[in-house]
Coordinates of C-alpha atoms in Angstrom, one line a residue:
X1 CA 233.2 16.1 323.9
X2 CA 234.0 18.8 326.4
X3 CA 231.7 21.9 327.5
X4 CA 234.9 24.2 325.4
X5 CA 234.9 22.3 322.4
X6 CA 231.1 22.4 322.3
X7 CA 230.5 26.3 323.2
X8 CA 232.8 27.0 320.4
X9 CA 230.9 25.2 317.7
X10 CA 227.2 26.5 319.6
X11 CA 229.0 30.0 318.6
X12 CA 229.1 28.7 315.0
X13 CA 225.4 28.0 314.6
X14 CA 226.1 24.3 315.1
X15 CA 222.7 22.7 317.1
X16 CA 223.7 19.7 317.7
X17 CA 226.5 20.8 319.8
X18 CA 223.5 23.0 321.5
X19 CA 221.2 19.9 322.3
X20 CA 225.5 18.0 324.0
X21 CA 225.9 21.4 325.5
X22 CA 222.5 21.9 327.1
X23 CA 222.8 18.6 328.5
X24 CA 225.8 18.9 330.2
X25 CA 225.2 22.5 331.7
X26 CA 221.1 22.8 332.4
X27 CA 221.8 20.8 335.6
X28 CA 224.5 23.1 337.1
X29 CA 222.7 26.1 336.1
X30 CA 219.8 25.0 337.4
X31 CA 221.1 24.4 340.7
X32 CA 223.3 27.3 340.9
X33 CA 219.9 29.7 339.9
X34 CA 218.0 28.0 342.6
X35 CA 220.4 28.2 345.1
X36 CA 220.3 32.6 344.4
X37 CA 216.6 32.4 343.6
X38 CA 215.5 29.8 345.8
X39 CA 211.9 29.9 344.2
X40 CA 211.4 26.4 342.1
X41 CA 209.3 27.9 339.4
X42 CA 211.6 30.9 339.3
X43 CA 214.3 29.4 338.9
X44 CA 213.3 27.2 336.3
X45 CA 212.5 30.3 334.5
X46 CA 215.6 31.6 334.9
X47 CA 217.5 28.7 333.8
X48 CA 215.7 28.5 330.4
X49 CA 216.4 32.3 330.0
X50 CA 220.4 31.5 330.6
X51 CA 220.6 28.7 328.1
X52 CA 218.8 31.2 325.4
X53 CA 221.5 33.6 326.1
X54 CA 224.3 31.1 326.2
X55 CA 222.4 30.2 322.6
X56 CA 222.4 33.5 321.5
X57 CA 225.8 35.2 322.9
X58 CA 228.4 32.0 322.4
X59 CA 230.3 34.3 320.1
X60 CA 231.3 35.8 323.4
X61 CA 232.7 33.3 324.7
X62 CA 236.6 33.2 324.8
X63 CA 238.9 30.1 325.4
X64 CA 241.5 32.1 326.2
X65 CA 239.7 33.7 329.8
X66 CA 238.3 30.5 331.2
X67 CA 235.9 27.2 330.6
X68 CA 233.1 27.4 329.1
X69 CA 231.6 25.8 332.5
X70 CA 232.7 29.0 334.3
X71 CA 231.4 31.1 332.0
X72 CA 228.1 29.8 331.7
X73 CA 227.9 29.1 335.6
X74 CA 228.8 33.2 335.9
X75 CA 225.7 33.9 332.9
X76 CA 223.5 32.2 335.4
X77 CA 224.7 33.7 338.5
X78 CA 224.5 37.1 337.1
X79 CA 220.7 36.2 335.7
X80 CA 219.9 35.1 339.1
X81 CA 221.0 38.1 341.2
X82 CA 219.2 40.1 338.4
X83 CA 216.1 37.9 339.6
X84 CA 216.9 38.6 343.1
X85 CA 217.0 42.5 342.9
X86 CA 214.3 43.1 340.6
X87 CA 211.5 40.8 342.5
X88 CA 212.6 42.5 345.9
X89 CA 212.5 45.7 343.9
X90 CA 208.8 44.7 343.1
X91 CA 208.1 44.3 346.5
X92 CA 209.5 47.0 348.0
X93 CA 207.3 48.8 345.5
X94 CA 203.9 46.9 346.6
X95 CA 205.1 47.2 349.9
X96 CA 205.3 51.3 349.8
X97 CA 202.0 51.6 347.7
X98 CA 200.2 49.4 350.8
X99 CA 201.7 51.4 353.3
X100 CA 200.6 54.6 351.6
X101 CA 196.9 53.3 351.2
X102 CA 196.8 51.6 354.5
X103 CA 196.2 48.3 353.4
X104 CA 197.9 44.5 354.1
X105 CA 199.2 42.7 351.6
X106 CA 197.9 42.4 348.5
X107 CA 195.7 38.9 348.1
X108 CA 197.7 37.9 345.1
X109 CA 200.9 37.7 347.2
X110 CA 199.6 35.9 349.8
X111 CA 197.7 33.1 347.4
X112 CA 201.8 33.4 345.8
X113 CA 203.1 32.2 348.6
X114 CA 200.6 29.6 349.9
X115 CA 200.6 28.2 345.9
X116 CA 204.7 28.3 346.4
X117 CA 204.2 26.5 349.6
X118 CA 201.7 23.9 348.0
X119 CA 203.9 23.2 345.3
X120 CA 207.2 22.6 347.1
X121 CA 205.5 20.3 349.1
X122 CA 204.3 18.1 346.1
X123 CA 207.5 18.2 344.6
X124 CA 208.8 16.6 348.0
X125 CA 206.2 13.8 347.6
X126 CA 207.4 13.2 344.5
X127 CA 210.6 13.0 345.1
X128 CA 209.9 10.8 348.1
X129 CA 208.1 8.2 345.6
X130 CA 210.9 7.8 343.7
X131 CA 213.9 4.8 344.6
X132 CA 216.6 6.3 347.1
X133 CA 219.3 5.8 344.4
X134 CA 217.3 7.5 341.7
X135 CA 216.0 10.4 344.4
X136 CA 220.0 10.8 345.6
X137 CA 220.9 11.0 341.8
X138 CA 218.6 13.9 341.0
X139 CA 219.3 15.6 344.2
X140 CA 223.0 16.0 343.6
X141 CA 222.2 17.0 339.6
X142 CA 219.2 19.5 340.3
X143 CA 219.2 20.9 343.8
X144 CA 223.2 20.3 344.0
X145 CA 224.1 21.8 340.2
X146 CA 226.4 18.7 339.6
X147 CA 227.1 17.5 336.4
X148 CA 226.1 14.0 335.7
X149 CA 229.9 12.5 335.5
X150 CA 230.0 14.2 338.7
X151 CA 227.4 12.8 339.9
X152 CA 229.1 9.4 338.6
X153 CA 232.3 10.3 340.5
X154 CA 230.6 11.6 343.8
X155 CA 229.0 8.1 344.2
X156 CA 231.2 6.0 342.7
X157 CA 229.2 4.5 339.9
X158 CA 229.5 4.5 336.5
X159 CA 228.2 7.2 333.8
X160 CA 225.8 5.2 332.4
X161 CA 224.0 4.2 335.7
X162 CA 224.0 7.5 336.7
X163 CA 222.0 8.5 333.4
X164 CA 219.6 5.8 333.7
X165 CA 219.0 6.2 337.3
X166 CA 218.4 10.2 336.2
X167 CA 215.9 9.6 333.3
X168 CA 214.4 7.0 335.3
X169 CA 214.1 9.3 337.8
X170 CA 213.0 12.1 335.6
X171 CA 210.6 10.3 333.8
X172 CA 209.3 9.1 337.4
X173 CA 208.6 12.5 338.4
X174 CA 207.1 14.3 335.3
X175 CA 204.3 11.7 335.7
X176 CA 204.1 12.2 339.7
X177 CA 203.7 16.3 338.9
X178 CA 202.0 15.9 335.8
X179 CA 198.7 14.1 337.9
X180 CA 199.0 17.3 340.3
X181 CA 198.3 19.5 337.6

């Protein structure tokens, strides 16, 4: 069933077209956010906070203007440049309040930004334990925002390799993060 089809019965209440939806988009709108975002944990936030709106506002949603794909994809961007603003909008903030009491940075944003560092790097560890064909599928559905068909079309493979290489995948790197925690 297509994205269409599906956000039209999401805007009838129907959850099960949710859970088809949901798996078809989260990966695009994933890597869309962190492309704008760039922050990892961020973006994941953001991401959630699009599907729960794409939940909530389906109703909105007309055939008529565009795909559903688009659609959703503009939610996300528009949720992700409302990230953008408002966190530099915080900073500028901190950064006008240190300036007007003399003082550096404030400690939390420093022990942000090392934690930020920290954790990219694991996640690159992880990513690195993981089989080239299952690390190159991921890439191109998480950091990429492809779809998993076209994932399936990018490298020539079938759809259901492509999934089982991705929950593989997954699976493989919950349990590498999970032991950092």
């Amino acid at each position: 069933m297509e994205a269409d089809e599906l956000l039209v019965r999401v805007a009838g209440g129907d959850q099960k077209a949710f859970e088809a939806l949901y798996g078809l988009v989260s990966g695009p709108v994933y890597g869309l956010v962190h492309r704008v975002v760039r922050d990892p944990a961020q973006s994941e936030e953001v991401a959630q906070e699009v599907l729960l709106e794409l939940w909530r506002s389906a109703t909105r949603f007309d055939p008529g203007r565009g795909s559903a794909l688009s659609w959703v994809l503009t939610l996300a961007h528009r949720r992700a440049v409302d990230r953008v603003r408002s966190v530099r909008a915080a900073g500028e903030r901190e950064r006008r309040e240190a300036a007007r009491h003399g003082s550096g940075p404030a400690f939390d944003q420093v022990a942000e930004e090392v934690e930020a560092g920290l954790e990219r790097e694991w996640v690159r560890r992880c990513l690195d334990r993981l089989t080239a064909l299952q690390r190159q599928s991921v890439t191109l559905a998480y950091y990429d925002g492809y779809t998993y068909r076209e994932v399936a079309e990018r490298l020539s493979l079938p759809l259901g390799t492509v999934k089982t290489r991705m929950r593989d995948g997954l699976t493989r790197l919950r349990d590498c993060l999970g032991s950092a925690a």
